[in-house]
mmCIF file of C-alpha atoms in Angstrom:
data_model
loop_
_atom_site.group_PDB
_atom_site.id
_atom_site.type_symbol
_atom_site.label_atom_id
_atom_site.label_comp_id
_atom_site.label_asym_id
_atom_site.label_seq_id
_atom_site.Cartn_x
_atom_site.Cartn_y
_atom_site.Cartn_z
ATOM 1 C CA MET A 1 -39.250 -52.759 -10.045
ATOM 2 C CA LYS A 2 -41.248 -50.199 -12.002
ATOM 3 C CA PHE A 3 -42.086 -48.350 -8.877
ATOM 4 C CA TYR A 4 -38.422 -48.238 -7.892
ATOM 5 C CA GLN A 5 -37.399 -46.747 -11.279
ATOM 6 C CA LEU A 6 -40.042 -44.081 -11.076
ATOM 7 C CA ASN A 7 -38.881 -43.161 -7.639
ATOM 8 C CA THR A 8 -35.271 -42.667 -8.769
ATOM 9 C CA ILE A 9 -36.306 -40.410 -11.639
ATOM 10 C CA TYR A 10 -38.339 -38.331 -9.255
ATOM 11 C CA ASN A 11 -35.363 -38.070 -6.872
ATOM 12 C CA THR A 12 -32.916 -36.851 -9.507
ATOM 13 C CA ASN A 13 -35.410 -34.264 -10.694
ATOM 14 C CA LEU A 14 -35.827 -33.020 -7.159
ATOM 15 C CA LEU A 15 -32.054 -32.821 -6.703
ATOM 16 C CA ASN A 16 -31.751 -30.881 -9.952
ATOM 17 C CA PHE A 17 -34.458 -28.526 -8.850
ATOM 18 C CA PHE A 18 -32.656 -27.800 -5.559
ATOM 19 C CA PHE A 19 -29.342 -27.372 -7.354
ATOM 20 C CA VAL A 20 -30.836 -24.787 -9.709
ATOM 21 C CA CYS A 21 -32.473 -23.011 -6.793
ATOM 22 C CA ILE A 22 -29.255 -22.775 -4.774
ATOM 23 C CA THR A 23 -27.084 -21.662 -7.694
ATOM 24 C CA SER A 24 -29.598 -19.008 -8.700
ATOM 25 C CA LEU A 25 -29.720 -17.779 -5.098
ATOM 26 C CA ILE A 26 -25.925 -17.505 -4.982
ATOM 27 C CA PHE A 27 -25.957 -15.743 -8.355
ATOM 28 C CA LEU A 28 -28.599 -13.299 -7.195
ATOM 29 C CA LYS A 29 -26.762 -12.661 -3.933
ATOM 30 C CA LYS A 30 -23.518 -11.958 -5.756
ATOM 31 C CA TYR A 31 -24.910 -9.519 -8.268
ATOM 32 C CA SER A 32 -27.400 -7.741 -6.062
ATOM 33 C CA LEU A 33 -24.656 -6.964 -3.548
ATOM 34 C CA ALA A 34 -24.237 -3.439 -4.812
ATOM 35 C CA GLU A 35 -27.921 -2.708 -4.313
ATOM 36 C CA ASP A 36 -28.085 -3.644 -0.625
ATOM 37 C CA LEU A 37 -26.478 -1.268 1.799
ATOM 38 C CA ILE A 38 -23.488 -2.823 3.535
ATOM 39 C CA SER A 39 -21.494 -0.911 6.099
ATOM 40 C CA GLY A 40 -17.719 -0.720 5.805
ATOM 41 C CA TYR A 41 -17.556 -2.712 9.048
ATOM 42 C CA HIS A 42 -18.357 -5.935 7.174
ATOM 43 C CA PHE A 43 -15.535 -5.437 4.669
ATOM 44 C CA SER A 44 -12.816 -5.009 7.297
ATOM 45 C CA GLU A 45 -10.834 -7.868 8.806
ATOM 46 C CA PRO A 46 -12.050 -9.730 11.924
ATOM 47 C CA SER A 47 -9.173 -8.319 13.985
ATOM 48 C CA THR A 48 -10.236 -4.786 13.042
ATOM 49 C CA GLN A 49 -13.877 -5.563 13.800
ATOM 50 C CA LYS A 50 -12.823 -6.778 17.245
ATOM 51 C CA ILE A 51 -11.261 -3.393 18.050
ATOM 52 C CA GLN A 52 -14.444 -1.590 17.061
ATOM 53 C CA ASP A 53 -16.705 -3.884 19.091
ATOM 54 C CA ASP A 54 -14.926 -3.206 22.380
ATOM 55 C CA ASP A 55 -15.356 0.370 23.583
ATOM 56 C CA PHE A 56 -12.325 0.075 25.852
ATOM 57 C CA LEU A 57 -10.036 -1.176 23.089
ATOM 58 C CA ASN A 58 -11.247 1.360 20.540
ATOM 59 C CA PRO A 59 -8.753 4.267 20.472
ATOM 60 C CA GLY A 60 -11.418 6.534 18.978
ATOM 61 C CA PHE A 61 -12.874 6.901 22.461
ATOM 62 C CA ILE A 62 -9.823 8.929 23.467
ATOM 63 C CA TRP A 63 -11.182 11.600 21.130
ATOM 64 C CA VAL A 64 -14.680 11.244 22.597
ATOM 65 C CA GLU A 65 -13.422 11.764 26.132
ATOM 66 C CA ASN A 66 -11.217 14.693 25.158
ATOM 67 C CA GLY A 67 -14.166 16.175 23.270
ATOM 68 C CA GLU A 68 -16.235 16.003 26.432
ATOM 69 C CA LEU A 69 -13.562 17.999 28.275
ATOM 70 C CA LEU A 70 -13.560 20.629 25.513
ATOM 71 C CA TRP A 71 -17.369 20.767 25.546
ATOM 72 C CA ASN A 72 -17.373 21.837 29.201
ATOM 73 C CA LYS A 73 -14.327 24.134 28.997
ATOM 74 C CA LYS A 74 -15.084 27.859 29.308
ATOM 75 C CA GLU A 75 -13.379 30.273 26.917
ATOM 76 C CA GLN A 76 -11.564 33.150 28.591
ATOM 77 C CA SER A 77 -12.751 35.830 26.162
ATOM 78 C CA SER A 78 -16.482 35.322 26.630
ATOM 79 C CA GLN A 79 -16.730 33.040 29.706
ATOM 80 C CA LEU A 80 -18.908 30.741 27.609
ATOM 81 C CA SER A 81 -18.611 27.049 26.886
ATOM 82 C CA CYS A 82 -20.559 24.863 24.464
ATOM 83 C CA LYS A 83 -22.445 23.536 27.496
ATOM 84 C CA SER A 84 -23.763 26.963 28.540
ATOM 85 C CA CYS A 85 -25.884 27.243 25.373
ATOM 86 C CA HIS A 86 -26.534 23.651 24.286
ATOM 87 C CA GLY A 87 -26.647 21.843 27.639
ATOM 88 C CA ALA A 88 -24.968 18.505 28.195
ATOM 89 C CA ALA A 89 -23.440 16.723 25.223
ATOM 90 C CA SER A 90 -25.915 13.843 25.564
ATOM 91 C CA GLU A 91 -28.743 16.214 24.619
ATOM 92 C CA MET A 92 -27.266 16.630 21.131
ATOM 93 C CA LYS A 93 -28.655 13.267 20.020
ATOM 94 C CA GLY A 94 -29.584 13.277 16.340
ATOM 95 C CA VAL A 95 -28.112 16.708 15.617
ATOM 96 C CA ALA A 96 -25.230 15.352 13.532
ATOM 97 C CA LEU A 97 -27.658 13.610 11.171
ATOM 98 C CA LYS A 98 -28.823 16.949 9.732
ATOM 99 C CA TYR A 99 -25.401 17.818 8.320
ATOM 100 C CA PRO A 100 -24.234 18.860 5.678
ATOM 101 C CA LYS A 101 -26.699 21.693 5.990
ATOM 102 C CA ILE A 102 -27.640 24.876 4.131
ATOM 103 C CA THR A 103 -26.970 28.133 5.977
ATOM 104 C CA LYS A 104 -29.072 31.293 5.781
ATOM 105 C CA LYS A 105 -26.660 32.665 3.189
ATOM 106 C CA GLY A 106 -27.222 29.622 1.004
ATOM 107 C CA ASP A 107 -23.853 27.887 1.443
ATOM 108 C CA LEU A 108 -23.503 24.220 2.236
ATOM 109 C CA ILE A 109 -21.513 23.526 5.412
ATOM 110 C CA ASN A 110 -20.678 20.425 7.407
ATOM 111 C CA LEU A 111 -20.567 19.909 11.157
ATOM 112 C CA GLU A 112 -16.919 20.890 11.594
ATOM 113 C CA GLN A 113 -17.470 24.212 9.829
ATOM 114 C CA GLN A 114 -20.537 24.805 12.025
ATOM 115 C CA ILE A 115 -18.383 24.305 15.153
ATOM 116 C CA ASN A 116 -15.926 26.913 13.868
ATOM 117 C CA ILE A 117 -18.735 29.363 13.003
ATOM 118 C CA CYS A 118 -20.241 28.872 16.460
ATOM 119 C CA ARG A 119 -16.881 29.538 18.105
ATOM 120 C CA ASN A 120 -16.192 32.615 16.011
ATOM 121 C CA GLU A 121 -19.589 34.322 16.232
ATOM 122 C CA ASN A 122 -21.029 33.300 19.575
ATOM 123 C CA MET A 123 -18.033 32.537 21.764
ATOM 124 C CA SER A 124 -15.636 35.095 20.189
ATOM 125 C CA ALA A 125 -12.859 32.521 20.335
ATOM 126 C CA GLU A 126 -10.291 31.552 17.747
ATOM 127 C CA THR A 127 -11.344 28.987 15.157
ATOM 128 C CA TYR A 128 -9.702 25.585 14.965
ATOM 129 C CA GLU A 129 -7.657 24.597 11.955
ATOM 130 C CA PRO A 130 -9.061 21.889 9.673
ATOM 131 C CA GLU A 131 -7.959 18.348 10.726
ATOM 132 C CA SER A 132 -6.755 19.654 14.089
ATOM 133 C CA LYS A 133 -7.223 17.381 17.087
ATOM 134 C CA ASN A 134 -9.528 19.722 18.981
ATOM 135 C CA LEU A 135 -11.921 20.134 16.057
ATOM 136 C CA LEU A 136 -12.083 16.411 15.395
ATOM 137 C CA ALA A 137 -12.598 15.674 19.099
ATOM 138 C CA LEU A 138 -15.725 17.863 19.160
ATOM 139 C CA SER A 139 -16.915 16.462 15.844
ATOM 140 C CA VAL A 140 -16.490 12.859 17.013
ATOM 141 C CA LEU A 141 -18.285 13.662 20.282
ATOM 142 C CA LEU A 142 -21.311 15.011 18.402
ATOM 143 C CA TYR A 143 -21.464 12.131 15.924
ATOM 144 C CA TYR A 144 -21.042 9.660 18.799
ATOM 145 C CA GLN A 145 -24.241 10.960 20.435
ATOM 146 C CA SER A 146 -26.284 9.729 17.476
ATOM 147 C CA ARG A 147 -24.603 6.323 17.288
ATOM 148 C CA GLY A 148 -27.149 3.656 16.376
ATOM 149 C CA LEU A 149 -29.517 6.089 14.656
ATOM 150 C CA LYS A 150 -30.110 5.754 10.941
ATOM 151 C CA GLN A 151 -28.662 8.131 8.399
ATOM 152 C CA ASP A 152 -31.573 10.124 7.065
ATOM 153 C CA ILE A 153 -31.014 13.262 5.028
ATOM 154 C CA LYS A 154 -33.716 14.906 2.970
ATOM 155 C CA ILE A 155 -33.195 16.457 -0.440
ATOM 156 C CA ASN A 156 -35.323 19.552 -0.967
ATOM 157 C CA GLU A 157 -35.255 22.564 -3.246
ATOM 158 C CA LYS A 158 -32.654 24.353 -1.138
ATOM 159 C CA ASN A 159 -29.904 21.760 -1.344
ATOM 160 C CA LYS A 160 -30.855 20.187 -4.664
ATOM 161 C CA GLU A 161 -28.268 22.260 -6.526
ATOM 162 C CA TYR A 162 -25.473 20.938 -4.309
ATOM 163 C CA PHE A 163 -26.892 17.430 -4.454
ATOM 164 C CA ASN A 164 -26.692 17.457 -8.256
ATOM 165 C CA LEU A 165 -23.108 18.727 -8.083
ATOM 166 C CA GLY A 166 -22.177 15.918 -5.704
ATOM 167 C CA LYS A 167 -23.824 13.327 -7.911
ATOM 168 C CA LYS A 168 -21.952 14.690 -10.922
ATOM 169 C CA LEU A 169 -18.634 14.491 -9.051
ATOM 170 C CA TYR A 170 -19.377 10.937 -7.943
ATOM 171 C CA PHE A 171 -19.711 9.748 -11.546
ATOM 172 C CA LYS A 172 -16.954 11.967 -12.989
ATOM 173 C CA LYS A 173 -13.728 10.327 -14.165
ATOM 174 C CA ILE A 174 -10.683 12.024 -12.659
ATOM 175 C CA GLY A 175 -6.923 11.798 -12.443
ATOM 176 C CA GLN A 176 -4.219 10.031 -14.382
ATOM 177 C CA MET A 177 -5.977 6.713 -13.871
ATOM 178 C CA GLY A 178 -9.285 8.016 -15.199
ATOM 179 C CA LEU A 179 -11.265 6.549 -12.330
ATOM 180 C CA SER A 180 -14.624 7.599 -10.996
ATOM 181 C CA CYS A 181 -16.029 6.742 -7.571
ATOM 182 C CA ASN A 182 -18.738 4.433 -8.898
ATOM 183 C CA GLN A 183 -16.312 2.216 -10.822
ATOM 184 C CA CYS A 184 -14.965 0.810 -7.558
ATOM 185 C CA HIS A 185 -17.673 1.421 -4.978
ATOM 186 C CA ASP A 186 -20.639 0.329 -7.115
ATOM 187 C CA ASP A 187 -19.316 -2.029 -9.788
ATOM 188 C CA ARG A 188 -16.447 -3.819 -8.031
ATOM 189 C CA VAL A 189 -17.765 -4.218 -4.507
ATOM 190 C CA GLY A 190 -16.219 -7.110 -2.586
ATOM 191 C CA GLN A 191 -13.320 -7.612 -4.988
ATOM 192 C CA ASN A 192 -9.702 -7.376 -3.938
ATOM 193 C CA LEU A 193 -7.773 -4.150 -4.323
ATOM 194 C CA ARG A 194 -4.282 -5.285 -3.384
ATOM 195 C CA ALA A 195 -4.639 -6.446 0.222
ATOM 196 C CA GLU A 196 -7.974 -4.785 0.826
ATOM 197 C CA LYS A 197 -11.582 -5.501 -0.003
ATOM 198 C CA VAL A 198 -13.373 -2.783 -1.935
ATOM 199 C CA SER A 199 -16.171 -1.442 0.244
ATOM 200 C CA GLN A 200 -19.301 0.370 -0.831
ATOM 201 C CA GLY A 201 -17.795 3.662 0.271
ATOM 202 C CA HIS A 202 -20.365 4.615 2.885
ATOM 203 C CA ILE A 203 -19.463 7.281 5.407
ATOM 204 C CA ASN A 204 -21.602 6.108 8.322
ATOM 205 C CA GLY A 205 -18.524 5.467 10.484
ATOM 206 C CA PHE A 206 -16.835 8.798 9.942
ATOM 207 C CA PRO A 207 -15.013 10.561 11.545
ATOM 208 C CA SER A 208 -13.367 7.201 12.194
ATOM 209 C CA TYR A 209 -10.077 5.927 13.596
ATOM 210 C CA LEU A 210 -7.795 4.876 10.728
ATOM 211 C CA LEU A 211 -5.157 2.321 11.685
ATOM 212 C CA ARG A 212 -2.831 3.443 8.876
ATOM 213 C CA TRP A 213 -2.435 6.936 10.355
ATOM 214 C CA SER A 214 -3.228 5.913 13.942
ATOM 215 C CA LYS A 215 -5.543 8.875 14.379
ATOM 216 C CA ILE A 216 -9.053 10.074 13.652
ATOM 217 C CA ALA A 217 -9.685 11.241 10.090
ATOM 218 C CA SER A 218 -12.620 13.278 8.823
ATOM 219 C CA VAL A 219 -14.635 12.496 5.687
ATOM 220 C CA HIS A 220 -12.903 15.187 3.656
ATOM 221 C CA LYS A 221 -9.440 13.928 4.584
ATOM 222 C CA ARG A 222 -10.408 10.391 3.593
ATOM 223 C CA ILE A 223 -11.761 11.532 0.206
ATOM 224 C CA GLN A 224 -8.545 13.511 -0.335
ATOM 225 C CA PHE A 225 -6.591 10.297 0.266
ATOM 226 C CA CYS A 226 -8.874 8.421 -2.128
ATOM 227 C CA ASN A 227 -8.259 11.074 -4.799
ATOM 228 C CA GLU A 228 -4.506 10.827 -4.343
ATOM 229 C CA GLN A 229 -4.721 7.067 -4.974
ATOM 230 C CA ALA A 230 -6.370 7.798 -8.342
ATOM 231 C CA ARG A 231 -3.554 10.295 -9.046
ATOM 232 C CA ALA A 232 -5.886 13.254 -9.123
ATOM 233 C CA ILE A 233 -5.367 16.686 -7.600
ATOM 234 C CA PRO A 234 -7.565 16.756 -4.494
ATOM 235 C CA PHE A 235 -9.803 19.671 -3.521
ATOM 236 C CA LYS A 236 -9.237 21.539 -0.294
ATOM 237 C CA ILE A 237 -10.837 20.467 2.968
ATOM 238 C CA PHE A 238 -14.165 22.302 3.559
ATOM 239 C CA SER A 239 -14.359 23.137 -0.142
ATOM 240 C CA LYS A 240 -17.737 23.433 -1.868
ATOM 241 C CA GLU A 241 -17.097 20.295 -3.939
ATOM 242 C CA TYR A 242 -16.337 18.035 -0.987
ATOM 243 C CA ASN A 243 -19.354 19.270 0.940
ATOM 244 C CA ALA A 244 -21.537 18.495 -2.070
ATOM 245 C CA LEU A 245 -19.957 15.051 -2.354
ATOM 246 C CA GLN A 246 -20.519 14.443 1.353
ATOM 247 C CA LEU A 247 -24.176 15.390 0.917
ATOM 248 C CA TYR A 248 -24.580 12.916 -1.935
ATOM 249 C CA MET A 249 -22.793 10.166 0.007
ATOM 250 C CA THR A 250 -24.939 10.588 3.128
ATOM 251 C CA TRP A 251 -28.019 10.438 0.913
ATOM 252 C CA ARG A 252 -26.630 7.336 -0.795
ATOM 253 C CA GLY A 253 -26.173 5.561 2.543
ATOM 254 C CA ARG A 254 -29.559 6.555 4.008
ATOM 255 C CA GLY A 255 -30.849 3.823 6.281
ATOM 256 C CA LEU A 256 -27.405 2.798 7.537
ATOM 257 C CA LYS A 257 -26.668 3.151 11.226
ATOM 258 C CA ILE A 258 -24.059 5.625 12.486
ATOM 259 C CA GLU A 259 -20.993 3.805 13.916
ATOM 260 C CA THR A 260 -18.772 6.705 14.982
ATOM 261 C CA PRO A 261 -16.032 6.247 16.226
ATOM 262 C CA ALA A 262 -15.541 3.339 13.842
ATOM 263 C CA VAL A 263 -12.192 1.638 13.237
ATOM 264 C CA ARG A 264 -11.020 1.215 9.651
ATOM 265 C CA LYS A 265 -7.815 0.144 8.024
ATOM 266 C CA MET B 1 -1.434 22.290 22.026
ATOM 267 C CA PHE B 2 -4.196 19.683 22.152
ATOM 268 C CA LEU B 3 -5.002 19.921 25.834
ATOM 269 C CA LYS B 4 -2.840 21.280 28.587
ATOM 270 C CA MET B 5 -3.888 18.612 31.053
ATOM 271 C CA GLU B 6 -2.351 15.146 31.317
ATOM 272 C CA LYS B 7 -2.810 12.648 28.567
ATOM 273 C CA LEU B 8 -5.415 10.011 28.964
ATOM 274 C CA ARG B 9 -4.644 6.739 30.765
ATOM 275 C CA ARG B 10 -7.156 3.966 31.215
ATOM 276 C CA LEU B 11 -7.410 0.987 33.552
ATOM 277 C CA LYS B 12 -10.239 -1.521 33.686
ATOM 278 C CA TYR B 13 -10.820 -4.847 35.465
ATOM 279 C CA LYS B 14 -13.501 -6.756 37.338
ATOM 280 C CA LYS B 15 -13.873 -4.927 40.649
ATOM 281 C CA ILE B 16 -15.051 -7.767 42.934
ATOM 282 C CA VAL B 17 -13.552 -11.250 42.441
ATOM 283 C CA LYS B 18 -13.257 -14.545 44.327
ATOM 284 C CA VAL B 19 -10.046 -15.971 45.798
ATOM 285 C CA GLY B 20 -7.905 -17.773 43.212
ATOM 286 C CA GLU B 21 -9.707 -16.229 40.247
ATOM 287 C CA ASN B 22 -7.698 -15.035 37.268
ATOM 288 C CA VAL B 23 -8.352 -11.339 36.725
ATOM 289 C CA LYS B 24 -7.839 -9.759 33.315
ATOM 290 C CA ILE B 25 -6.406 -6.266 33.651
ATOM 291 C CA LYS B 26 -6.765 -4.013 30.638
ATOM 292 C CA THR B 27 -4.816 -0.799 30.119
ATOM 293 C CA LEU B 28 -4.733 1.821 27.408
ATOM 294 C CA ALA B 29 -2.432 4.830 27.119
ATOM 295 C CA GLU B 30 -2.831 7.802 24.841
ATOM 296 C CA HIS B 31 0.557 8.318 23.211
ATOM 297 C CA GLU B 32 1.905 9.225 19.788
ATOM 298 C CA MET B 33 4.790 6.676 19.954
ATOM 299 C CA GLU B 34 7.034 8.615 17.569
ATOM 300 C CA THR B 35 9.457 6.037 16.142
ATOM 301 C CA GLY B 36 12.361 8.365 15.304
ATOM 302 C CA VAL B 37 12.318 7.401 11.640
ATOM 303 C CA ARG B 38 9.637 9.661 10.175
ATOM 304 C CA ARG B 39 10.513 12.895 8.399
ATOM 305 C CA ASP B 40 8.607 16.132 8.095
ATOM 306 C CA ASN B 41 7.138 16.374 4.596
ATOM 307 C CA ILE B 42 8.182 19.970 3.919
ATOM 308 C CA THR B 43 11.419 20.546 5.830
ATOM 309 C CA GLY B 44 12.807 16.990 5.852
ATOM 310 C CA VAL B 45 13.727 17.147 9.515
ATOM 311 C CA ILE B 46 13.535 13.842 11.400
ATOM 312 C CA TYR B 47 11.111 13.839 14.316
ATOM 313 C CA PRO B 48 12.996 12.759 17.460
ATOM 314 C CA ARG B 49 12.060 9.452 19.017
ATOM 315 C CA LEU B 50 9.485 9.608 21.788
ATOM 316 C CA ILE B 51 7.966 6.344 22.962
ATOM 317 C CA ILE B 52 6.806 4.681 26.154
ATOM 318 C CA GLN B 53 9.804 2.662 27.293
ATOM 319 C CA SER B 54 8.373 0.504 30.016
ATOM 320 C CA VAL B 55 5.139 -0.403 31.727
ATOM 321 C CA ILE B 56 5.213 -1.667 35.296
ATOM 322 C CA ALA B 57 2.264 -3.208 37.107
ATOM 323 C CA LYS B 58 2.192 -3.550 40.882
ATOM 324 C CA TYR B 59 -0.190 -5.542 43.042
ATOM 325 C CA ASN B 60 -0.023 -4.544 46.696
ATOM 326 C CA GLY B 61 3.401 -3.002 46.163
ATOM 327 C CA LYS B 62 4.948 -6.032 44.482
ATOM 328 C CA ILE B 63 5.793 -6.003 40.779
ATOM 329 C CA VAL B 64 3.634 -8.591 39.019
ATOM 330 C CA PHE B 65 4.152 -7.558 35.407
ATOM 331 C CA LYS B 66 6.750 -5.582 33.485
ATOM 332 C CA ALA B 67 7.119 -4.840 29.784
ATOM 333 C CA ASN B 68 9.949 -3.146 27.914
ATOM 334 C CA TRP B 69 8.786 -1.547 24.693
ATOM 335 C CA PHE B 70 10.678 -0.474 21.586
ATOM 336 C CA SER B 71 9.841 1.577 18.517
ATOM 337 C CA GLY B 72 7.685 -1.118 16.883
ATOM 338 C CA VAL B 73 4.743 -0.638 19.237
ATOM 339 C CA SER B 74 1.751 1.141 17.709
ATOM 340 C CA ALA B 75 0.311 4.478 18.761
ATOM 341 C CA ASN B 76 -2.202 4.503 21.624
ATOM 342 C CA PRO B 77 -0.959 1.113 22.897
ATOM 343 C CA TYR B 78 -3.330 -1.361 24.528
ATOM 344 C CA LEU B 79 -1.993 -3.902 27.004
ATOM 345 C CA ALA B 80 -3.781 -6.699 28.836
ATOM 346 C CA PHE B 81 -2.490 -9.303 31.273
ATOM 347 C CA TYR B 82 -3.755 -11.704 33.944
ATOM 348 C CA ILE B 83 -3.057 -11.855 37.650
ATOM 349 C CA THR B 84 -4.268 -14.335 40.260
ATOM 350 C CA ALA B 85 -6.291 -12.746 43.019
ATOM 351 C CA LYS B 86 -5.124 -13.673 46.515
ATOM 352 C CA GLU B 87 -6.114 -10.750 48.715
ATOM 353 C CA SER B 88 -7.726 -7.374 48.192
ATOM 354 C CA GLY B 89 -5.413 -4.504 47.545
ATOM 355 C CA LEU B 90 -4.114 -1.790 45.293
ATOM 356 C CA ILE B 91 -3.362 -2.224 41.597
ATOM 357 C CA GLU B 92 -0.989 0.381 40.186
ATOM 358 C CA ILE B 93 0.162 0.809 36.607
ATOM 359 C CA GLU B 94 3.112 3.023 35.721
ATOM 360 C CA TRP B 95 4.016 4.205 32.214
ATOM 361 C CA LYS B 96 7.551 5.513 31.689
ATOM 362 C CA ASP B 97 8.437 7.819 28.799
ATOM 363 C CA ASP B 98 11.659 8.484 26.853
ATOM 364 C CA HIS B 99 11.921 11.779 28.755
ATOM 365 C CA ALA B 100 11.638 9.733 31.985
ATOM 366 C CA THR B 101 8.276 11.314 32.698
ATOM 367 C CA THR B 102 5.956 8.877 34.396
ATOM 368 C CA SER B 103 2.209 8.650 34.644
ATOM 369 C CA TYR B 104 0.175 6.506 36.975
ATOM 370 C CA LYS B 105 -3.217 4.945 37.213
ATOM 371 C CA ARG B 106 -4.439 3.017 40.223
ATOM 372 C CA GLY B 107 -7.471 1.177 41.461
ATOM 373 C CA TYR B 108 -8.722 -1.038 44.283
ATOM 374 C CA LEU B 109 -9.388 -4.753 43.824
ATOM 375 C CA LYS B 110 -11.809 -6.394 46.242
ATOM 376 C CA VAL B 111 -11.325 -10.115 46.839
ATOM 377 C CA ILE B 112 -13.939 -12.206 48.682
ATOM 378 C CA ASN B 113 -13.768 -15.781 49.969
ATOM 379 C CA GLU B 114 -16.456 -18.481 49.774
ATOM 380 C CA LYS B 115 -18.362 -17.103 52.764
ATOM 381 C CA GLY B 116 -18.566 -13.672 51.168
ATOM 382 C CA ASN B 117 -16.125 -11.940 53.495
ATOM 383 C CA GLU B 118 -13.354 -9.752 52.197
ATOM 384 C CA VAL B 119 -9.816 -11.140 52.305
ATOM 385 C CA LEU B 120 -7.660 -8.333 53.666
ATOM 386 C CA PRO B 121 -3.889 -8.189 53.100
ATOM 387 C CA VAL B 122 -3.294 -7.453 56.838
ATOM 388 C CA LYS B 123 -4.347 -10.116 59.307
ATOM 389 C CA TYR B 124 -5.717 -9.111 62.689
ATOM 390 C CA ASP B 125 -7.149 -10.869 65.748
ATOM 391 C CA LEU B 126 -9.688 -9.474 68.119
#
């Protein structure tokens, strides 16, 4: 009888111990969520994830294929194509990871601006307008080559000034709502924002196919949309502020794999 | 303005199948699918409707699948359907626009029997 009683006490203690362990694990998991890097893929709905998994279903690949046609197309003015200098598009693996980048003049530019500079100076062709289909097709093609590689951008003395500006903008409260980026994408990760889950705001899938506009959108366009939601006046695309913010955000998501062309809501 | 060549059409299926197997045929068309309801932000002019009206699938010349679409279908529409493989032959998909412009995509389906020989649509004796 004594032995039996002892045994029961031992059992309840053990159960308590496990209960405490499990609850503390759940607690830790919930509150350390903002510290781990989670791609926006895991916050989207299963039906959206299904579109991204299948390369045939994914409409972003229309842009990839059209980008390949543009890559090999010769310009009439100079009889040069992108291929004649850089080789095949598959050789550009890992190039997109270096952007946003500092030029010789000291400005910060992103990949789309670099395409326009290359067209203007080397090919003597007309530049594409921001958010135009041709520009995004080339941009998606280049980001697609480094799909699966990890985001890895280095902060050095050259771009530190822009990095600090981007960090300042990330924590700055803007608009009628008085919201800053970190209030949603750091503090309220995983909570509901109307019908959507708040993601961590990583840009590893961009330029990505947005179902709401049914077309590819660049990082700058998406941040503009985010600013409009907070009732703030957005900056212009390719502005110094957005490039700095893009630099900070790529640094923030270092270690995440590139998913371009991703599918988001 | 985007590209002067034709818009992208895609067709994908399992190339070699057995007799009686159900084959999933997947198609994707690049199209804006303008609903006719949207307005231009600055001028306020309504964009005219321009959608894909119908999709017709033919297997060896016979219609096996047909779909009539209206303005609710999303941009860059994806369509998948099943057919039963009986004999090898041509699979043709036809997309028809509001302007009655059509675009095609075709492919060859190879059907084999249990012995591994191809089942041809035309029978012949030697």
